[in-house]
Coordinates of C-alpha atoms and ligand atoms in Angstrom, one line a residue:
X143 CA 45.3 64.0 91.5
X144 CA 46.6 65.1 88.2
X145 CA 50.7 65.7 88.5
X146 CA 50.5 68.4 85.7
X147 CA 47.8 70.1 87.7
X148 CA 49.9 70.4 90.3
X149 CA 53.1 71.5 87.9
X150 CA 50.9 74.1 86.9
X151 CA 49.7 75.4 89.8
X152 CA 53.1 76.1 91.5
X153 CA 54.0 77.4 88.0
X154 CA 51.6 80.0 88.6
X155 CA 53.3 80.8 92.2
X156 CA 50.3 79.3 94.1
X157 CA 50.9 77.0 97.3
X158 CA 50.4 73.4 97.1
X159 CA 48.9 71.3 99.8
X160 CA 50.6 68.9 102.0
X161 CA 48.5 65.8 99.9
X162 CA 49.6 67.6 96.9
X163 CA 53.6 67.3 97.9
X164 CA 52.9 64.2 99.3
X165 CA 51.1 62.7 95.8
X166 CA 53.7 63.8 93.6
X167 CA 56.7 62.7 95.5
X168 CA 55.3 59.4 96.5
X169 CA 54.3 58.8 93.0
X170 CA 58.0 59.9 91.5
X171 CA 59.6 57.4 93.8
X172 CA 57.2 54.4 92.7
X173 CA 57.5 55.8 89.2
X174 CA 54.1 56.7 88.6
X175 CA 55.3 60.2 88.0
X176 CA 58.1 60.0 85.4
X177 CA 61.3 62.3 85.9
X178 CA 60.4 65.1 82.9
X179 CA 57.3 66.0 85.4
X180 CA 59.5 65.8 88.4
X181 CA 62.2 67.9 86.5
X182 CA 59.0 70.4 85.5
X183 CA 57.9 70.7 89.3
X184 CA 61.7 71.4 90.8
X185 CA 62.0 74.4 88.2
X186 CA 58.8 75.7 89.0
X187 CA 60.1 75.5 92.5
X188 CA 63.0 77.0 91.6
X189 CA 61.7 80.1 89.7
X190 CA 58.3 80.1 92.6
X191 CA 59.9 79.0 95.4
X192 CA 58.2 77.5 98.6
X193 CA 57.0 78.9 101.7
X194 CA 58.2 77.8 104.9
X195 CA 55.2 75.1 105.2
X196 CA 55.7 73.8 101.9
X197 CA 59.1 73.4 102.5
X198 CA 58.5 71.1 105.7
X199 CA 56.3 69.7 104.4
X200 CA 58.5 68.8 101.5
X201 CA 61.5 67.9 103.8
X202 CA 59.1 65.4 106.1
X203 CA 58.0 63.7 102.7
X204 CA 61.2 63.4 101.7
X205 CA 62.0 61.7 105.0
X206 CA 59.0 59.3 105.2
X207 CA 60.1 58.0 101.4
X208 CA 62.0 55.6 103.1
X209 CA 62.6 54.0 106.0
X210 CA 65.0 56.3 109.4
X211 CA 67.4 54.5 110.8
X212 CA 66.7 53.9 114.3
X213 CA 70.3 54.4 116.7
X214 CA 69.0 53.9 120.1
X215 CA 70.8 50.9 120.2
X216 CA 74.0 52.9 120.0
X217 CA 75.6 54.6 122.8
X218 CA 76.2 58.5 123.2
X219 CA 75.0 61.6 121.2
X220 CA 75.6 61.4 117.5
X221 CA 76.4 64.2 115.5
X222 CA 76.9 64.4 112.1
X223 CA 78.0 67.2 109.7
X224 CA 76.8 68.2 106.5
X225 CA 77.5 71.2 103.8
X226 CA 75.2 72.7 101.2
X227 CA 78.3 72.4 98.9
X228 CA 81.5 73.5 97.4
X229 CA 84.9 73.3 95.2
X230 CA 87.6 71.1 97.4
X231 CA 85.3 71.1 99.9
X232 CA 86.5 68.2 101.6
X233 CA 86.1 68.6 105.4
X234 CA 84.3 65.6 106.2
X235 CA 86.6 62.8 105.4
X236 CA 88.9 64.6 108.4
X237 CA 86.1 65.5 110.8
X238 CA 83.9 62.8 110.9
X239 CA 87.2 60.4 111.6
X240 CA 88.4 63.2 114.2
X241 CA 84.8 63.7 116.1
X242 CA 84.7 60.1 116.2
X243 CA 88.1 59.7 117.9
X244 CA 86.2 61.3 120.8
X245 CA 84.3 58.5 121.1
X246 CA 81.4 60.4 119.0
X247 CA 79.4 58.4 116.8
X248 CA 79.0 60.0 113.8
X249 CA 76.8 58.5 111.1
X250 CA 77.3 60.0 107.9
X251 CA 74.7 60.0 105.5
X252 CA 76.5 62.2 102.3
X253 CA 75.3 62.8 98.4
X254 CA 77.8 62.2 95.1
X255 CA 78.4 65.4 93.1
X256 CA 76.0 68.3 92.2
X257 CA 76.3 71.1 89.6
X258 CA 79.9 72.3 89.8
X259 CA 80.5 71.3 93.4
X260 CA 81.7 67.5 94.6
X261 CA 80.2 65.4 96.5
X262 CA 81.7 62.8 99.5
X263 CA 80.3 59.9 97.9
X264 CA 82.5 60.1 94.7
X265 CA 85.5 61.0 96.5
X266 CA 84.9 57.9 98.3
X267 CA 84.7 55.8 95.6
X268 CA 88.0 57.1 93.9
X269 CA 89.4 54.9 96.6
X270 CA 89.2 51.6 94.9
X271 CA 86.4 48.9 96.6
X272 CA 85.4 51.7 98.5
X273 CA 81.5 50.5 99.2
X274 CA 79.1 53.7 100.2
X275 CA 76.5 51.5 99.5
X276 CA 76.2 49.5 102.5
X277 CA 73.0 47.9 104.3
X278 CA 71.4 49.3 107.5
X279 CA 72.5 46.8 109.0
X280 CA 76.0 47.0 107.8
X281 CA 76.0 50.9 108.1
X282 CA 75.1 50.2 112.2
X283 CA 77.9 47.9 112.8
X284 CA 80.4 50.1 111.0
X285 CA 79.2 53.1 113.3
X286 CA 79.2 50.4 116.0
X287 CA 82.8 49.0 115.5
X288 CA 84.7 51.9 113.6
X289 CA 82.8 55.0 115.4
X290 CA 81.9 56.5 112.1
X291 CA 80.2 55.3 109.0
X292 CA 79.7 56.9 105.4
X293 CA 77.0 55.9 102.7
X294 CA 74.7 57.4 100.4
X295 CA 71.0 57.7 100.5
X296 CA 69.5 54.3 99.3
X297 CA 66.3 52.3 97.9
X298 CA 65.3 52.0 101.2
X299 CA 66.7 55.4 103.0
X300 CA 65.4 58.4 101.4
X301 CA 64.9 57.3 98.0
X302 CA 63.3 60.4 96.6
X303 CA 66.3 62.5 97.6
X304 CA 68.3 59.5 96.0
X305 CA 66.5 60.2 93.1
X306 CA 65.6 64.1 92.9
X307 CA 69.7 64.8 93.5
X308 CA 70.2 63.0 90.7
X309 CA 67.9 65.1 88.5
X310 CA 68.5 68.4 90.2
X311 CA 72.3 68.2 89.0
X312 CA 71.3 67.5 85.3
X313 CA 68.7 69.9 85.0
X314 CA 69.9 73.2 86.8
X315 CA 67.4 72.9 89.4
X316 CA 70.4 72.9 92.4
X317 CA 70.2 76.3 93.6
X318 CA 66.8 76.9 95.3
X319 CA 66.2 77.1 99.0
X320 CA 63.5 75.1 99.9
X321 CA 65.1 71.9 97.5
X322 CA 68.4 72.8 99.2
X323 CA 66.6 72.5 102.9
X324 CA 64.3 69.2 101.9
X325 CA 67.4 67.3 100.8
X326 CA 70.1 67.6 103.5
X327 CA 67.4 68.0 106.0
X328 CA 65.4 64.6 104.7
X329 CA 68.7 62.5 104.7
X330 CA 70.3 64.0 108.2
X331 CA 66.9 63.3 109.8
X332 CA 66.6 59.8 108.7
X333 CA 70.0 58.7 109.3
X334 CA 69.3 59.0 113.2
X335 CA 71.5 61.4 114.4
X336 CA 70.8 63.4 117.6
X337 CA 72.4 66.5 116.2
X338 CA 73.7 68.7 113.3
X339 CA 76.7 70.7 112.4
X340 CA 75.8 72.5 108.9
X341 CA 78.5 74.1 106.8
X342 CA 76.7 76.8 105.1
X343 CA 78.3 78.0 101.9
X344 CA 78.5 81.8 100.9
X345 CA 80.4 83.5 97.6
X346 CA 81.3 82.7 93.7
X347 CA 81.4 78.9 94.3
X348 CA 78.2 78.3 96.6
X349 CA 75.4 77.3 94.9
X350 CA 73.5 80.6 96.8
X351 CA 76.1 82.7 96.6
X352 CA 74.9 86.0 97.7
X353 CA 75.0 86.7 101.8
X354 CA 71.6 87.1 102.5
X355 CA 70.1 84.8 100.3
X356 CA 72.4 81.7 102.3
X357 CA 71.7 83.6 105.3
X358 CA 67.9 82.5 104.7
X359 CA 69.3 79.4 103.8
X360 CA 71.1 78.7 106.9
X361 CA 67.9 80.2 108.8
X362 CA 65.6 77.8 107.2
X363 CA 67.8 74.6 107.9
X364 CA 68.4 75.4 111.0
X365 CA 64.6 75.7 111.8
X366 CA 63.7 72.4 110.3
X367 CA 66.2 70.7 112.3
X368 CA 65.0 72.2 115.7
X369 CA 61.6 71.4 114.1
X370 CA 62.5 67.7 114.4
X371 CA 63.9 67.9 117.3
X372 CA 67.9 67.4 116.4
X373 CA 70.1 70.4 118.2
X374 CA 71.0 72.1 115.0
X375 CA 73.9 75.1 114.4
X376 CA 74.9 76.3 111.2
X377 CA 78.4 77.9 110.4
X378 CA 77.8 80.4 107.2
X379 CA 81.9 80.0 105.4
X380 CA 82.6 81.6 102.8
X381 CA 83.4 79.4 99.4
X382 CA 84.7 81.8 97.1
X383 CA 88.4 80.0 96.4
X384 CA 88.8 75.8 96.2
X385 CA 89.2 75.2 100.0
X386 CA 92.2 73.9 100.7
X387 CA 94.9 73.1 97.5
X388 CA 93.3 70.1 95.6
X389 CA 89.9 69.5 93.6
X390 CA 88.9 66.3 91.9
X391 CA 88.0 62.9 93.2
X392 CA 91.1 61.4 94.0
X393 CA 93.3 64.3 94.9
X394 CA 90.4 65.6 97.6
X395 CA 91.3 62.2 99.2
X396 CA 94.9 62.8 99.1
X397 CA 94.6 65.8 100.7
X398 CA 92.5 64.7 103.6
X399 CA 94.7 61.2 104.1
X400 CA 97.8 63.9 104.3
X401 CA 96.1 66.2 107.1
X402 CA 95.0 63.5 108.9
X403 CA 98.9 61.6 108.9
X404 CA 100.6 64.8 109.2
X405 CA 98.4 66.8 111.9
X406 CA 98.8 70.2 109.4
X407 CA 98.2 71.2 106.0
X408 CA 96.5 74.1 104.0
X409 CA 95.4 76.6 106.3
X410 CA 92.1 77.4 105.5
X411 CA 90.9 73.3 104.8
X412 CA 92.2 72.5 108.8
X413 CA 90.9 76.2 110.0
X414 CA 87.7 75.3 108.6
X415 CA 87.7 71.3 109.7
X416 CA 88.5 72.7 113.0
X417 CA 85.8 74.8 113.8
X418 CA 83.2 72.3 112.4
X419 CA 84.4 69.7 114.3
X420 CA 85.3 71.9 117.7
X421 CA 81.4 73.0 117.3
X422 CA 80.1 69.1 116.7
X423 CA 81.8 68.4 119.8
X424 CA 80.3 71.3 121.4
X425 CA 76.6 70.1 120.2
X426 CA 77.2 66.8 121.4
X427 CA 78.1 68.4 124.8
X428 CA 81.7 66.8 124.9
X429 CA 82.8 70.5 125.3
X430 CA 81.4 73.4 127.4
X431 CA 82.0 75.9 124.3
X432 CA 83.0 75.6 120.9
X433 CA 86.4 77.7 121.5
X434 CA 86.9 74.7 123.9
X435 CA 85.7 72.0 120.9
X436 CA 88.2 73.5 118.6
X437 CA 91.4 73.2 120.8
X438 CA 91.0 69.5 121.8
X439 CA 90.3 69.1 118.2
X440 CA 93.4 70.8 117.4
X441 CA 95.3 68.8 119.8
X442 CA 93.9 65.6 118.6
X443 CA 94.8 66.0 115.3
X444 CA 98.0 66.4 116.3
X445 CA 97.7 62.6 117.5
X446 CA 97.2 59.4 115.1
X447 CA 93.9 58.4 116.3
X448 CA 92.0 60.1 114.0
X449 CA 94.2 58.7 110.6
X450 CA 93.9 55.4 112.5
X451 CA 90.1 55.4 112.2
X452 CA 90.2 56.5 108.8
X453 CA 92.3 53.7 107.6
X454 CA 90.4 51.2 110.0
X455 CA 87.0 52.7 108.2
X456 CA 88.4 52.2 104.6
X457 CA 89.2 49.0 105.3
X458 CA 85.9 48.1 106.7
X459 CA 83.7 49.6 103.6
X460 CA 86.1 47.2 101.6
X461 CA 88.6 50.1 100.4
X462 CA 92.0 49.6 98.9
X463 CA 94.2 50.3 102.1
X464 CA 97.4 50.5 100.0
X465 CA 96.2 53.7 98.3
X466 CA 95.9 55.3 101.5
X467 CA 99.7 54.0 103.2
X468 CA 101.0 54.8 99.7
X469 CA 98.9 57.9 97.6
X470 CA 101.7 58.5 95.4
X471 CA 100.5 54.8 93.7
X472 CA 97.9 56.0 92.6
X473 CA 97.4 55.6 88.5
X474 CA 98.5 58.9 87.3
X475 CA 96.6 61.4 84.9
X476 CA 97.4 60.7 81.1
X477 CA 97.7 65.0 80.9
X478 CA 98.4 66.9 82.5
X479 CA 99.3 71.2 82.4
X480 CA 100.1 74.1 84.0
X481 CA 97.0 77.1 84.8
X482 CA 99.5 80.2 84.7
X483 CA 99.7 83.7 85.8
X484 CA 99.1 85.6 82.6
X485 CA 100.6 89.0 84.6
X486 CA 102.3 89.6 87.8
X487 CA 100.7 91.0 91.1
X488 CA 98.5 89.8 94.1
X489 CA 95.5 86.7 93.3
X490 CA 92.7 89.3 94.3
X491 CA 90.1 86.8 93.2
X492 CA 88.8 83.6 92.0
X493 CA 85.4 82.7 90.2
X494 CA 85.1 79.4 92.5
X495 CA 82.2 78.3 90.1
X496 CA 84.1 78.7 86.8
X497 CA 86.6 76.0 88.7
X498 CA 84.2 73.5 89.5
X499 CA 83.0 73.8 86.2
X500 CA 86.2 72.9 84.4
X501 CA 86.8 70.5 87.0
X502 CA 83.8 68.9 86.0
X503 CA 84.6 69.3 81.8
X504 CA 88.0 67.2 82.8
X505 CA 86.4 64.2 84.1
X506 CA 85.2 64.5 87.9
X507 CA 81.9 65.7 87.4
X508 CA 78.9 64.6 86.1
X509 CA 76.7 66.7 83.0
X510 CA 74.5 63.9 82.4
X511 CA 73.0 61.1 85.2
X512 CA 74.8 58.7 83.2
X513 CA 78.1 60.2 83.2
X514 CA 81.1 58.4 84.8
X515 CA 83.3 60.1 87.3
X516 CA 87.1 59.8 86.3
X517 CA 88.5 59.7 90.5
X518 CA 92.4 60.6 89.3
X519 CA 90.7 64.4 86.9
X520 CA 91.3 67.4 89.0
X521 CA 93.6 70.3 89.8
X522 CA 95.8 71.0 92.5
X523 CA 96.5 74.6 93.7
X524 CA 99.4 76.1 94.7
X525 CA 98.1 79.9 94.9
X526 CA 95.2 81.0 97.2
X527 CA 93.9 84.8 96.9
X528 CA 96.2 87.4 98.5
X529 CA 99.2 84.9 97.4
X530 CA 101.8 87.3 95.1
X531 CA 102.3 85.7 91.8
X532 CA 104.5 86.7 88.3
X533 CA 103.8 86.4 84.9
X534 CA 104.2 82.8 83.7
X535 CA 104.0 81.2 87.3
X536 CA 101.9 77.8 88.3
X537 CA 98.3 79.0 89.7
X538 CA 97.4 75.5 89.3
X539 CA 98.6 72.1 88.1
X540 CA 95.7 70.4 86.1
X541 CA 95.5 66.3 85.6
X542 CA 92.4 64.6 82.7
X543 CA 92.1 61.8 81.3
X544 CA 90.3 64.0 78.6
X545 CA 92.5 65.0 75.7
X546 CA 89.7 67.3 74.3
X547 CA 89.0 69.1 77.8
X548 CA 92.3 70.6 77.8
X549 CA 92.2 73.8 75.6
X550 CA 88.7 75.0 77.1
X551 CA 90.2 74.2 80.2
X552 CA 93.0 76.7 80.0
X553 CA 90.9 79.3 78.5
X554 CA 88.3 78.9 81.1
X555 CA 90.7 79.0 83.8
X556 CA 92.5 82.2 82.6
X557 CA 89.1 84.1 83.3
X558 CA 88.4 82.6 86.6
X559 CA 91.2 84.2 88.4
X560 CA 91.8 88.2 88.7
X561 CA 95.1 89.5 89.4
X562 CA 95.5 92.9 90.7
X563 CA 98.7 95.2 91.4
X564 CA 97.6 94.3 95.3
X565 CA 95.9 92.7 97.4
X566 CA 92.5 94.3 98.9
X567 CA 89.4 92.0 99.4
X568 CA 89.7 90.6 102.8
X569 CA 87.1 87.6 103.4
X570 CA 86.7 85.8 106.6
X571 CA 86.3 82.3 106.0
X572 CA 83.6 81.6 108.9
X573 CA 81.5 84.7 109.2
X574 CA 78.3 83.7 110.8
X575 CA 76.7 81.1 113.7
X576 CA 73.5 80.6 113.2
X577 CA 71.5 78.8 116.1
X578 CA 67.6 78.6 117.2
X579 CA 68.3 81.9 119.0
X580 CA 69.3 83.5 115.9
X581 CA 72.6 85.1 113.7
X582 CA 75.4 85.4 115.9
X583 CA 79.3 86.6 114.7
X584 CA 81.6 83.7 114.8
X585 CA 84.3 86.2 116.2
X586 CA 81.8 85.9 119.4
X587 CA 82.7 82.0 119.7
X588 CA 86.3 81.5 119.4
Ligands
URA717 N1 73.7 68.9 99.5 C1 72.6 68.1 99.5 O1 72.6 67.1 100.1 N2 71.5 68.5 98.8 C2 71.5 69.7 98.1 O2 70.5 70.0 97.5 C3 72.6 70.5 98.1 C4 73.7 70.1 98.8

């Protein structure tokens, strides 16, 4: 088969075979077929699309690039969690050491940064010695001995999503559907879970923003994971404001190791952690419904156990345990500044991708494969939309390493937040359930 055949031919919005899908992809991972093609298929993709077959067939080849992890040796459902992506969107480092608490395993199989969102992988990694790079072996008996484990794809486990993420984020090729569904879907099936809680994102910071685009989204996730026979829900949440206060590496990390020592925190991050978690528990049938899920989650928190895992799983992936009993020593920013109010009135709205992106221009996101992620670059929120605010008043404290990054910053900033004389726009943060059965209103499960 000829790869620029094939590039042309989905160019043209035609449909390619399974061989066809299969050909290129096996041949990118053994590097027969050099990234620039690869990078020309995934925008023909993007601007063509898939159908539904394509994309399965996509998703399975994705999966059989590498070698699933097989978990039958381990005891009870697991359930893992995964989200197309978002700014501060940091719910798994709280969930997947709360579900597990249960006595859930949850094998966590998570991606480093992408476009202007971050990624759990790099958060990880801002703790120092942190290893996300671990073995099968090792990833079994950390699931085995801690009750949760987090890595990243490998050589071995679904190296052409190791490899196509990578490429996606440098060459704007993130937001289509069907490379959206092949990548989570290829990695959550191979990491040998039973079942799947997906955080579907929806608004300015998603990377499908609009509601019935993620809608299909959601839809077409959902249906792969049935397809393989993993009991699959999606939540659709709305991303349209940094969830919870802090973006960046090392503050995301901060945040999470605070909710999970002090049982509370921002709102909407432990709202949100909640009902993912509640509706894990709920898929793994620890719960009868997922209002039920949420409220021994909720009372769990409240408890150690769950910050007791998460330190006893840093120290077992080789992380610095002092940075999690002491954040504050964490090396600090060499800059650091103020995002302020230019007027007075209510936060009516934030462009949540124009924040990622500057969080990215100061240091914790990648333009370039090669780039290095500076873990300590971020910002840290102290108003949310509907929050009153004057003239001259802290939006958001800002910390880079980056001395040149600061002056876009602050201009960039100033346009990604709209002040109004008051407050009107009213989104729910969990709008949608989406199961095999259909689109359901959240409001109908809690
Ligand atoms: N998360 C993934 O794992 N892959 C994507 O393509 C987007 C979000």
């Amino acid at each position: 088969m000829n790869p620029v055949e094939i590039i042309i031919k989905k160019r043209s919005g035609e449909t390619l075979s399974k061989d066809e899908i299969s050909f290129f992809i096996k041949s990118y991972v053994d590097g027969t077929i050099p990234d620039y093609q690869m990078s020309a298929l995934a925008m023909a993709i993007f601007f063509k699309g898939l159908n539904d077959e394509e994309t399965v067939n996509l998703t399975f080849e994705m999966l059989n690039s590498g070698e699933t992890i097989d978990l039958s040796e381990i005891e009870n459902f697991k359930v893992d969690k995964h989200s197309t992506g978002g700014v501060g969107d940091k719910t798994s480092m709280i969930l997947a050491p709360l579900v597990a608490s249960f006595g859930l395993p949850v094998p966590m199989m998570s991606g480093r940064g992408l476009g202007h969102t971050g990624g759990t992988l790099d958060k990880l990694e801002a703790i120092t010695g942190f290893r996300v790079n671990l073995s099968v072996d090792e990833f079994k008996k950390t699931l085995k001995e801690v009750g949760f484990a987090m890595i990243g794809q490998t050589e071995k486990i679904c190296p052409a999503d190791k490899k196509l993420y990578s490429l996606r984020d440098v060459t704007g090729t993130v937001s289509s559907i069907p490379l959206i569904c092949a990548s989570i879907m290829g990695k959550k099936i191979a990491e040998g879970i039973d079942g799947l809680v997906l955080d579907v994102k929806t608004g300015s910071g998603a990377f499908i923003p609009q509601k019935s685009e993620t809608l299909k989204l959601a839809k077409g996730l959902v249906s792969i994971g049935e397809l393989a026979g993993k009991k699959t829900i999606a939540l659709l949440t709305e991303m349209s404001q940094p969830l919870g206060k802090n973006v960046g590496n090392w503050l995301e990390i901060r945040e999470c190791v605070e909710i999970l020592r002090d049982g509370e925190g921002a709102k909407d991050l432990v709202e949100l952690t909640l009902a993912l978690s509640g509706t894990m528990l709920f898929v793994a049938g620890k719960s009868k419904t997922i209002k039920e899920g949420i409220e021994l989650c909720r009372k769990k928190l409240k408890t150690n156990e769950p910050f007791e895992l998460f330190r006893k799983s840093v120290k077992f992936q080789g992380g610095n345990l002092a940075l999690i009993d002491n954040p504050e020593s964490y090396e600090k920013s060499k800059f650091e500044f103020d995002f302020v109010a230019e007027e007075s009135g209510f936060v009516e709205s934030f462009n949540n991708y124009e924040i990622g992106m500057v969080a990215v221009s100061l240091g914790a996101g990648r333009t370039k494969t090669t780039d290095k992620i500076e873990p300590k670059a971020g910002m840290i929120f102290q108003k949310k939309t509907g929050d009153k605010v004057q003239k001259g008043e802290t939006i958001a404290r800002v910390f880079t390493d980056l001395e040149k990054s600061i002056e876009p910053a602050k201009s960039r900033l100033a346009k990604s937040v709209k002040i109004s004389k008051s407050y009107s726009q009213k989104n729910e943060l969990i709008r949608n359930l989406i199961d095999k059965n259909g689109v359901h209103e959240w409001n109908d499960f809690c």
